[in-house]
XYZ file of C-alpha atoms in Angstrom:
558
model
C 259.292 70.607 27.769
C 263.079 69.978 27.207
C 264.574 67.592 29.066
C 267.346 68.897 31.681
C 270.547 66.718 31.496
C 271.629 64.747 34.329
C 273.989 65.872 36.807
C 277.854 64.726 36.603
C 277.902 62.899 39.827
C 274.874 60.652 38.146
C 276.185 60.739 34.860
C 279.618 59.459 35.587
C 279.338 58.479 38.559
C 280.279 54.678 38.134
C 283.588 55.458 36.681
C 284.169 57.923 39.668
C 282.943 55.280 41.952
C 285.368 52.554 40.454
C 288.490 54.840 40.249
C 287.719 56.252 43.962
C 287.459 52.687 44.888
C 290.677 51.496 43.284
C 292.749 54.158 44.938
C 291.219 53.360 48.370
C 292.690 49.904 47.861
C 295.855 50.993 46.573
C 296.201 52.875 49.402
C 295.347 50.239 52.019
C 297.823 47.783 50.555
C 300.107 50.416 51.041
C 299.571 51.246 54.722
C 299.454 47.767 55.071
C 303.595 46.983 54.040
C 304.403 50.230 55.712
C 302.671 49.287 59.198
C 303.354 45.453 59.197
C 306.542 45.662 61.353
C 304.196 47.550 64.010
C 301.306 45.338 63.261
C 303.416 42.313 64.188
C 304.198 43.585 67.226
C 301.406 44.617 68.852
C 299.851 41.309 67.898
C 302.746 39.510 70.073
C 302.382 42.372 72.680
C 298.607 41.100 72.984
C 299.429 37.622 72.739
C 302.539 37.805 75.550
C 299.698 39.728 77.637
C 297.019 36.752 77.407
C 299.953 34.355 78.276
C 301.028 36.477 81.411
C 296.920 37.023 82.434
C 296.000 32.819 81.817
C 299.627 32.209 83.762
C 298.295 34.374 86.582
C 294.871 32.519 87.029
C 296.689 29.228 86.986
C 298.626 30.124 89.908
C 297.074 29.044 93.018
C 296.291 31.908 95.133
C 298.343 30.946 98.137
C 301.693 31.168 96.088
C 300.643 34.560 94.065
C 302.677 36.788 96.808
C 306.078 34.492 96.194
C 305.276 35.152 92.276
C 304.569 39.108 92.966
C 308.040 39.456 94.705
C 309.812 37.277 92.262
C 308.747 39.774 89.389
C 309.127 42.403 91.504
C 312.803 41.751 92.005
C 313.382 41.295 88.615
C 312.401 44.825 87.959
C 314.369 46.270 90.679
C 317.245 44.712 89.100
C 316.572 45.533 85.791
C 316.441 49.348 86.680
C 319.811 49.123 88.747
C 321.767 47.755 85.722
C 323.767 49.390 83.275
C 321.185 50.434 80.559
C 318.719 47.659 81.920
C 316.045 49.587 80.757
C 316.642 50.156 77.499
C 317.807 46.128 77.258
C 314.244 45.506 78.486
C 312.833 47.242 76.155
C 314.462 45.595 73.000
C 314.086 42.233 74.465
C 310.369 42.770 75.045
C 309.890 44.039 71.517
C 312.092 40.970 70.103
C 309.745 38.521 71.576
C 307.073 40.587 70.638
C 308.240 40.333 66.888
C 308.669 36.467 67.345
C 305.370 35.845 69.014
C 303.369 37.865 66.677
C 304.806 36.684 63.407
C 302.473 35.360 61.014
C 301.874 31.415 61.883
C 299.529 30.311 58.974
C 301.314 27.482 57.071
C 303.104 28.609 53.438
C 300.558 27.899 50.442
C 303.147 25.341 48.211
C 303.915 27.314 45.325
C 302.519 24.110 42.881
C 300.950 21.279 42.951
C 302.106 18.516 45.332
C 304.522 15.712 43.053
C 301.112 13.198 42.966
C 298.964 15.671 42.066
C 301.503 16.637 39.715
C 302.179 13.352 37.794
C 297.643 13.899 37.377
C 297.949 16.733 35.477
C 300.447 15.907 33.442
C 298.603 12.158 32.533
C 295.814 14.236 31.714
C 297.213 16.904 29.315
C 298.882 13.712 27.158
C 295.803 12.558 27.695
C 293.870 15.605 25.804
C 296.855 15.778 23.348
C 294.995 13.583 20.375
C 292.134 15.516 20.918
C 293.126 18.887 20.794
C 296.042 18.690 19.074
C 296.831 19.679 15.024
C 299.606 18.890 12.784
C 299.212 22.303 11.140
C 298.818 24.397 14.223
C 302.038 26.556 14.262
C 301.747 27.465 18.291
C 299.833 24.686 19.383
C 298.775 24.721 22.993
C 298.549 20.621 22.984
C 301.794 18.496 21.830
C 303.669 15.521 23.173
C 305.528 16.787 26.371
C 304.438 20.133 26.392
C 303.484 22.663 29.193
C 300.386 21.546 31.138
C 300.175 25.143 32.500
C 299.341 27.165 29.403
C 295.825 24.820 29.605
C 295.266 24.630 33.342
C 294.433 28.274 34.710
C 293.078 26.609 37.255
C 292.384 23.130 39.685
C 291.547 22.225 42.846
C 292.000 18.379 44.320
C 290.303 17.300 47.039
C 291.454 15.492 50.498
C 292.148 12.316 48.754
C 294.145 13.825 46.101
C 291.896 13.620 43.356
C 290.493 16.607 41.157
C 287.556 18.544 42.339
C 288.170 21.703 39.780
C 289.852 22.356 36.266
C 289.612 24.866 34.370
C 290.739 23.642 30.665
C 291.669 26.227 27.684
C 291.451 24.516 24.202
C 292.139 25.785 20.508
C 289.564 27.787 19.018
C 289.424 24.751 15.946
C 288.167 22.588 18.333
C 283.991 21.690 17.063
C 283.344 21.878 20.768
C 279.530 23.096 18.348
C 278.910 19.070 18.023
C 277.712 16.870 20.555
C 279.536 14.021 19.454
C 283.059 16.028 20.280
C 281.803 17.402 23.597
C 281.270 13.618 25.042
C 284.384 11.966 23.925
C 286.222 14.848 25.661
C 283.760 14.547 28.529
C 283.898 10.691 28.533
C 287.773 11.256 28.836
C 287.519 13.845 31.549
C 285.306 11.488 33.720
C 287.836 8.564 32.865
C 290.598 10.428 34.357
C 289.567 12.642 36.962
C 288.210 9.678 38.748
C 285.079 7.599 38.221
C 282.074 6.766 40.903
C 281.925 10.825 40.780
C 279.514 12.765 39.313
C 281.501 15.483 37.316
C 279.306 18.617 35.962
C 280.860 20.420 32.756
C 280.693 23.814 31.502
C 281.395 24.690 28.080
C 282.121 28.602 27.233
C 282.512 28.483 23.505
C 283.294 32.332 23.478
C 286.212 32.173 25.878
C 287.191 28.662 24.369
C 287.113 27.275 28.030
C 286.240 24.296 29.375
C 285.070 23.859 33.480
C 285.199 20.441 35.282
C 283.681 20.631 38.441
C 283.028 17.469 40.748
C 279.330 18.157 42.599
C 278.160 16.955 45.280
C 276.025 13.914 46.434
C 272.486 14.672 46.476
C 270.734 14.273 49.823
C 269.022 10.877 50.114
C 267.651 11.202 53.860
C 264.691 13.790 52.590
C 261.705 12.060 53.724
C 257.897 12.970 52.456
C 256.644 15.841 53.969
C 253.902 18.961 53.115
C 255.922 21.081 50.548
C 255.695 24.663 50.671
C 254.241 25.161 47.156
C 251.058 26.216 45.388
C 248.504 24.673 43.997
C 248.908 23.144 40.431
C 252.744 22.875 41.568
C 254.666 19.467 42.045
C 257.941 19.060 43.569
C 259.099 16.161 41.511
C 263.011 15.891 43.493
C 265.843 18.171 44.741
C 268.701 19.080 42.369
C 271.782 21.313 42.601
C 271.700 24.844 42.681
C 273.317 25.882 39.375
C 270.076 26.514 37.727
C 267.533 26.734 40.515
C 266.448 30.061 41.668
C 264.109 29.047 44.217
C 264.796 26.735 47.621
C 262.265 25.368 49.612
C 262.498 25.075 53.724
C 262.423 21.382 54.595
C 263.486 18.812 57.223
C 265.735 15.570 57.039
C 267.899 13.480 58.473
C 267.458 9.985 60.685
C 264.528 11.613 62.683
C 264.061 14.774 60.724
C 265.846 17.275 63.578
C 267.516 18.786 60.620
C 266.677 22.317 59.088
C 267.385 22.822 55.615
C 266.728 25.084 52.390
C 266.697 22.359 48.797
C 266.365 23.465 45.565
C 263.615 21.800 44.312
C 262.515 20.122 40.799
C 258.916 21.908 40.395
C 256.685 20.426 37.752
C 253.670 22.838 36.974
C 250.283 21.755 35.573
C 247.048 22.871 34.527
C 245.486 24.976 32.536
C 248.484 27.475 31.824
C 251.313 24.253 32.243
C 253.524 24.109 28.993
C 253.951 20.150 29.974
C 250.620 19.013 31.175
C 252.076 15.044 31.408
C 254.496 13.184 32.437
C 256.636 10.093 31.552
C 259.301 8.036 34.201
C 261.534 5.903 33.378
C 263.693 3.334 35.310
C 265.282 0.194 36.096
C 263.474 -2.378 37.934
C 263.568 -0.907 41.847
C 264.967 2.358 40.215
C 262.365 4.477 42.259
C 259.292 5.110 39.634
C 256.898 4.008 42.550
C 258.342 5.869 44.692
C 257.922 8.979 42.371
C 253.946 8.244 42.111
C 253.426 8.085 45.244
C 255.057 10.989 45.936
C 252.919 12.875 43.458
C 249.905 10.922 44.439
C 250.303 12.111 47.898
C 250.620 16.445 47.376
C 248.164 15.603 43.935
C 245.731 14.960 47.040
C 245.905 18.061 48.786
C 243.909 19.933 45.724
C 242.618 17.310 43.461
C 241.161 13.969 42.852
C 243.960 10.793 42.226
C 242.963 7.379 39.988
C 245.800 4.597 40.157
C 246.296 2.091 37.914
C 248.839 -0.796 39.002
C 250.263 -2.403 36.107
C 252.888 -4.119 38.294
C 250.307 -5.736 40.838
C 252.833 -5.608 43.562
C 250.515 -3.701 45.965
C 252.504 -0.666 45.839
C 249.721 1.559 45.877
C 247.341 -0.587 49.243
C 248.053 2.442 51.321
C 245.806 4.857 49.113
C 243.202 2.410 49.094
C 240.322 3.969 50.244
C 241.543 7.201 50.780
C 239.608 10.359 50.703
C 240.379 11.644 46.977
C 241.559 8.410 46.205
C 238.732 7.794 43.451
C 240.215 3.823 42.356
C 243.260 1.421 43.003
C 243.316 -0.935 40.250
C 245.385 -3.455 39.969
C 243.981 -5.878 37.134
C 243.032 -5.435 33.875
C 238.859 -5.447 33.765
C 239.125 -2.602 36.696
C 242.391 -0.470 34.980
C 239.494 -0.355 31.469
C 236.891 0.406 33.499
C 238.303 3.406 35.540
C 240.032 4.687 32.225
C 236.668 4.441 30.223
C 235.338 6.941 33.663
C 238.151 9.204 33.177
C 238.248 9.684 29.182
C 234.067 10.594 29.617
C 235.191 12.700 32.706
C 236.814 14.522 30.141
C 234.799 14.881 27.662
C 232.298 15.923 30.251
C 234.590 18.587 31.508
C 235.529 20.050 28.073
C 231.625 20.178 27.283
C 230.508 22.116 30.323
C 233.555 24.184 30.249
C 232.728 25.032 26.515
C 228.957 25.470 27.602
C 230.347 28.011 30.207
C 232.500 30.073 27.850
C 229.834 30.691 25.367
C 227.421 31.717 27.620
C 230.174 34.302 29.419
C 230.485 32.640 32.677
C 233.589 30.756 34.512
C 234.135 27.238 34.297
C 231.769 25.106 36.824
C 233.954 24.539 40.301
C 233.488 20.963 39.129
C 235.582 20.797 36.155
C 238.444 23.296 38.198
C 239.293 20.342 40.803
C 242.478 18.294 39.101
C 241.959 14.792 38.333
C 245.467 12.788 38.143
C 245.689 10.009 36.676
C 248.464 7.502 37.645
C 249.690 4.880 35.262
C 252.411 2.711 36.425
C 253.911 -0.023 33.617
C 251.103 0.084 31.006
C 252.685 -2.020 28.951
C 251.988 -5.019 31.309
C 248.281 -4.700 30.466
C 249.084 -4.366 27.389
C 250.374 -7.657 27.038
C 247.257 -8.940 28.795
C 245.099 -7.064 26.186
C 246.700 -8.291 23.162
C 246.371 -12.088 24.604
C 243.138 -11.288 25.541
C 241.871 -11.712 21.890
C 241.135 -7.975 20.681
C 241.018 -7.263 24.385
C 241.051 -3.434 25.003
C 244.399 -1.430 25.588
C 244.100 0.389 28.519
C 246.553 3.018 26.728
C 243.991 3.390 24.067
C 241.772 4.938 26.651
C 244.350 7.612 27.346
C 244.308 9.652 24.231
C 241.502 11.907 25.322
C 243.207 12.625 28.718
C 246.359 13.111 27.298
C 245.117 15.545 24.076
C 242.673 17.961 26.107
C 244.070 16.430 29.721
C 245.353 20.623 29.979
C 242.412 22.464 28.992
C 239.854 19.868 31.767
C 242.235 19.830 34.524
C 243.278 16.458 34.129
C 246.633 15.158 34.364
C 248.307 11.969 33.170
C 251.385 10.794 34.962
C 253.143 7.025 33.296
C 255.703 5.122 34.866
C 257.269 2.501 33.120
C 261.016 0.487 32.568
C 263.374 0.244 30.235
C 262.566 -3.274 28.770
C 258.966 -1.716 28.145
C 259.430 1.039 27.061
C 259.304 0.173 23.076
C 254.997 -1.213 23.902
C 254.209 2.704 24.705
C 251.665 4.056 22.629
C 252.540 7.173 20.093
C 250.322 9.275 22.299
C 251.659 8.665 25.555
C 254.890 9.578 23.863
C 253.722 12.263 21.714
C 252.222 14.171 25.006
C 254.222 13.331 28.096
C 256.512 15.641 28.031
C 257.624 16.412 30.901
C 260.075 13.441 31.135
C 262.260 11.610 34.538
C 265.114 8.640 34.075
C 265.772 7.014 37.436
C 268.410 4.332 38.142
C 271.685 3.742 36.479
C 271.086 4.364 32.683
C 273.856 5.062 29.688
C 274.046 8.446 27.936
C 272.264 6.981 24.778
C 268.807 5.982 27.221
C 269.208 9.218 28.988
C 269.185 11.286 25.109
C 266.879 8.903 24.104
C 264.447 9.490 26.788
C 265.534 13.362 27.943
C 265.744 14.575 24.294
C 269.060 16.022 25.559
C 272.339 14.670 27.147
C 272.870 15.776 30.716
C 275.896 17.622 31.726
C 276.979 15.164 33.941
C 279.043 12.088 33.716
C 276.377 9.434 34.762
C 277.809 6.991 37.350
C 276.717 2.768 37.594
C 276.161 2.583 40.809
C 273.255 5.134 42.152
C 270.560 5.225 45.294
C 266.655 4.282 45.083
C 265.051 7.826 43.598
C 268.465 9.112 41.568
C 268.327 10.097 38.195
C 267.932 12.923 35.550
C 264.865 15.446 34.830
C 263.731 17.619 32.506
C 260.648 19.829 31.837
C 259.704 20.056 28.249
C 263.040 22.005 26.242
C 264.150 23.043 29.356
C 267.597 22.191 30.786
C 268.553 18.457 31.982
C 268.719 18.549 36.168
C 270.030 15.769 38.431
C 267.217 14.489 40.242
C 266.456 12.971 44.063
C 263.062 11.731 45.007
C 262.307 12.280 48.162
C 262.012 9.057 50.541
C 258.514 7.463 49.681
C 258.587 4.054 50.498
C 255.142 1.817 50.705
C 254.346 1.751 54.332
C 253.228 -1.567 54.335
C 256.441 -3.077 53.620
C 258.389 -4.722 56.422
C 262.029 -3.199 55.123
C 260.870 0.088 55.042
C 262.752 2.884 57.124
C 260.720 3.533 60.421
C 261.100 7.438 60.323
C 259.819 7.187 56.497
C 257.274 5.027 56.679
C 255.524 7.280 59.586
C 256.033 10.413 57.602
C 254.338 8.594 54.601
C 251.443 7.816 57.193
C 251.136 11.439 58.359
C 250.435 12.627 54.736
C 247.577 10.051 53.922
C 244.607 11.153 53.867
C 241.770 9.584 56.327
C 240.420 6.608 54.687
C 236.096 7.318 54.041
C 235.333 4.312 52.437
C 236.655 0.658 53.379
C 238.085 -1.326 50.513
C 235.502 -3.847 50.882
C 232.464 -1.817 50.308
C 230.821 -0.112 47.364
C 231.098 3.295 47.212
C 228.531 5.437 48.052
C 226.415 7.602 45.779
C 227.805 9.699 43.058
C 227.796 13.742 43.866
C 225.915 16.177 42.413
C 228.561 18.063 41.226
C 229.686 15.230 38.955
C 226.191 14.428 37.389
C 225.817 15.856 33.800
C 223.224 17.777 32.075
C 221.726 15.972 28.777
C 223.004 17.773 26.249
C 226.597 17.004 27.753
C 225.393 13.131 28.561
C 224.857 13.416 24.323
C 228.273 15.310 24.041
C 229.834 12.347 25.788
C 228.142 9.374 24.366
C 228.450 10.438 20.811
C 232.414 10.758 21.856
C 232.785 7.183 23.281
C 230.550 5.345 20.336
C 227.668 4.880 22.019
C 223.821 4.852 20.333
C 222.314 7.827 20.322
C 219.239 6.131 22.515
C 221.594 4.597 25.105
C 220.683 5.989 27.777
C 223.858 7.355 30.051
C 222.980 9.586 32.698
C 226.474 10.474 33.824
C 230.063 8.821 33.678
C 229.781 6.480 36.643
C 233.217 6.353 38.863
C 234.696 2.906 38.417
C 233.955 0.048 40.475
C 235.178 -0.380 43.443
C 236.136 2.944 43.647
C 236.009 5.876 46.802
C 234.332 9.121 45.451
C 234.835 11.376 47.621
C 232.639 14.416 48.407
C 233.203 17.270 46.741
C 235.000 20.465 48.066
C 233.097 23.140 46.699
């Protein structure tokens, strides 16, 4: 069957549209300078009427008559006189004219003389940079026009620039890192430090945009996310490359309504970065960050924390239903690592016995297990002068290589000074990466893989830094408030929404935990699976990989 062509109207139509729409405009800017003499006054026709309606409520009703005759009079004489009327008439349209005029303050034609004198410091500024001796029109020379480079700026209330829109030779390399951050450096040099200043490079257009954003919110508190499972919200960020918002409360006592864009992190099975990696100063936020993920990691999944720090940061989840261990030296952080890297053997094998026999995975091996590692390289330390001591990082290469395909997930938080005693795994396979605290632009590439597009600043809040998700793009990060609850200078309104979320506590720290569930127990041929994986003889006899000691199971879901 031959295809019938389209109509016109369809065909064309978006040309018609645009040229229909064009004239209409044309033609209301017209109407407009024709009618703005009558416009004018009937606005000061309707603004003497208010005047003469708000001056007749505010006369007191006894003396309303004495006004009536008074304006009465005045009309009487106005119609006995000489052309009174027609007088009337042009003095009622004159003060119509004046009080109708347009009253919104002039727009100065240019910049104001200090915001002036910034400009101009900045163009000599961006002279040895963009300048060339063989350039025969060059846009950049010693005392030349600011205004062929600026199409555009903005300052804000203190007189500072919130907005620039830079044009630069198309010789520039503006292709090499190296030239984009000494003309960035500049930039965030002159257009005033402390701010965070986000920059756009169009390399097409040969354009350059400067853009001073925003402090992130810091008074986000903890609180249930509206996300799905396998999904973390890591932070809030700006909205220049996040689609999605989530509905959430903050403020001093949380009686504010607001839509974030959010940092998601997604694991599993199908995530692209299964781990993850933090990095920080000393009282940077890292803790705060676990906890955080410990906390909505509990509402679908099982949570092991290891406390390199042993600063108690982690008490709270002591206990805690999913909570499986809180360990916080080195004989308990081996022990519940040596349980997790069986768990996952154990996992792989019955998933593996599953797929060859054509049936899903057990609901066993579905639930998450998180693992939370905060400043390995402390034990570490302790291993290595523990003579031949085990490394508890050792113990993570099984979670971390097949940590996707059995559900588990490794999370590592460590500092700056430690962060040359990681292993090559934890490296290799977290890479789903966070800096938090004040950090130069070499730690942030070294750590990132990428340099952010913002000027870092020294001076930043508990929870502030950079993230990024495998290759994906560098976003400025906020942790929401998750302080420990058990410390004294903790914020009241945070510590109680950190309260709310915990879990109810099933087993007392003090007591051994009860009897391992069924669901964890494994068949022999697995048991085999697992022992010939960690070393063991074949005639040891392991019946199932026994949560650590000390440790809350806690009954299984399904």
């Amino acid at each position: 069957m031959a295809r019938r062509p389209l109509p016109r109207i369809l065909s064309n139509g978006s040309a018609q549209l645009a040229r229909s729409r064009e004239l209409a405009r044309t033609a209301a800017d017209s109407a407009t300078d024709v009618l703005h003499p009558l416009i004018t006054i009937t606005r000061g026709l309707r603004r003497l009427a208010s005047a003469g309606r708000r001056r007749w409520v505010d006369t007191p009703k006894d003396r309303r008559g004495a006004l009536l005759f008074g304006v009465a009079a005045v009309l009487l004489a106005v119609a006995l006189a000489p052309y009174g009327p027609l007088l009337a008439v042009v003095a009622l349209m004159a003060a119509a004219a004046w009080h109708g005029r347009d009253r919104t303050p002039a727009v100065p034609a240019g910049p104001a003389p200090g915001q002036l004198q910034r400009l101009k410091s900045l163009y000599e500024a961006l002279v040895p940079y963009f300048a060339a001796s063989d350039d025969p029109e060059p846009l950049y020379a010693r005392g030349g026009d600011w205004g062929k480079v600026f199409s555009e700026y903005e300052f804000d209330g203190d007189g500072r620039l919130a907005h620039l829109l830079i044009s630069y030779p198309a010789y520039f390399t503006d292709a090499e890192p190296t030239s984009r951050a000494r003309i960035e450096h500049l930039l965030g040099a002159k257009c005033g430090r402390g701010r965070e200043h986000h920059f756009s490079w169009d390399e097409e257009a040969n354009q350059l945009a400067v853009r001073v954003l925003a402090p992130l919110p810091t008074d986000i508190a903890a609180q249930p996310f509206v996300t799905a499972p396998g999904e973390t919200v890591l932070g809030f960020t700006d909205p220049t490359r996040v689609q999605r918002t989530l509905p959430l409360t903050h403020g001093a006592h949380g009686e504010e309504r607001t839509d974030v864009p959010p940092v998601v992190w997604r694991t599993g099975v199908r995530s692209t970065e299964p781990h993850l990696l933090a990095v920080g100063q000393p009282g940077s936020g890292t803790s705060t960050l676990l906890r955080s993920i410990a906390l909505q990691a509990l509402h679908h999944g099982d949570v092991v924390i290891v406390d390199g720090g042993g600063t108690g940061e982690y008490a709270c989840l002591t206990g805690r239903d999913g909570v499986l261990a809180v360990e916080c030296a080195l004989s308990g952080a081996v022990t519940s690592l040596e349980w997790a890297a069986a768990e996952t053997e154990r996992r792989l094998a019955a998933a593996s016995k599953a797929h060859q026999a054509g049936d899903p995975p057990p609901e066993d091996t579905r639930r998450p297990l998180w693992l939370l590692f905060d400043r390995p390289s402390v034990f570490t330390h302790l291993a290595a002068a523990d003579d031949g001591g085990t490394d508890p990082q050792a113990l993570l290469v099984a979670p971390l290589r097949h940590g996707r395909a059995a559900n588990v997930t490794v999370v590592v938080a460590e500092q700056f000074d430690g962060l040359d005693a990681l292993a090559a795994p934890v490296r290799q396979h977290t890479r789903a990466r966070v800096v938090l605290g004040p950090a130069t632009a070499e730690q942030l590439e070294a750590v990132l893989g990428a340099p952010p597009h913002t000027t870092p600043v020294d001076q930043m809040p508990p929870g502030r830094g950079y993230a990024r998700l495998g290759t994906g793009p560098v976003h400025r990060l906020q942790v929401p408030a998750t302080p420990d609850p058990y410390d004294d200078a903790t914020n009241e309104a945070h510590r109680q929404a950190v309260l709310d979320l915990l879990p109810p506590r099933t087993t007392p720290a003090d007591e051994e935990p009860g009897p391992v569930p069924e669901a964890v127990r494994l068949d022999k041929a697995a048991t085999e699976k697992v022992a010939a994986a960690a070393g063991l003889a074949p005639e040891a006899e392991v019946t199932e990989p026994a949560p650590p000691e000390g440790a809350a199971v806690a009954e299984s879901s399904s």
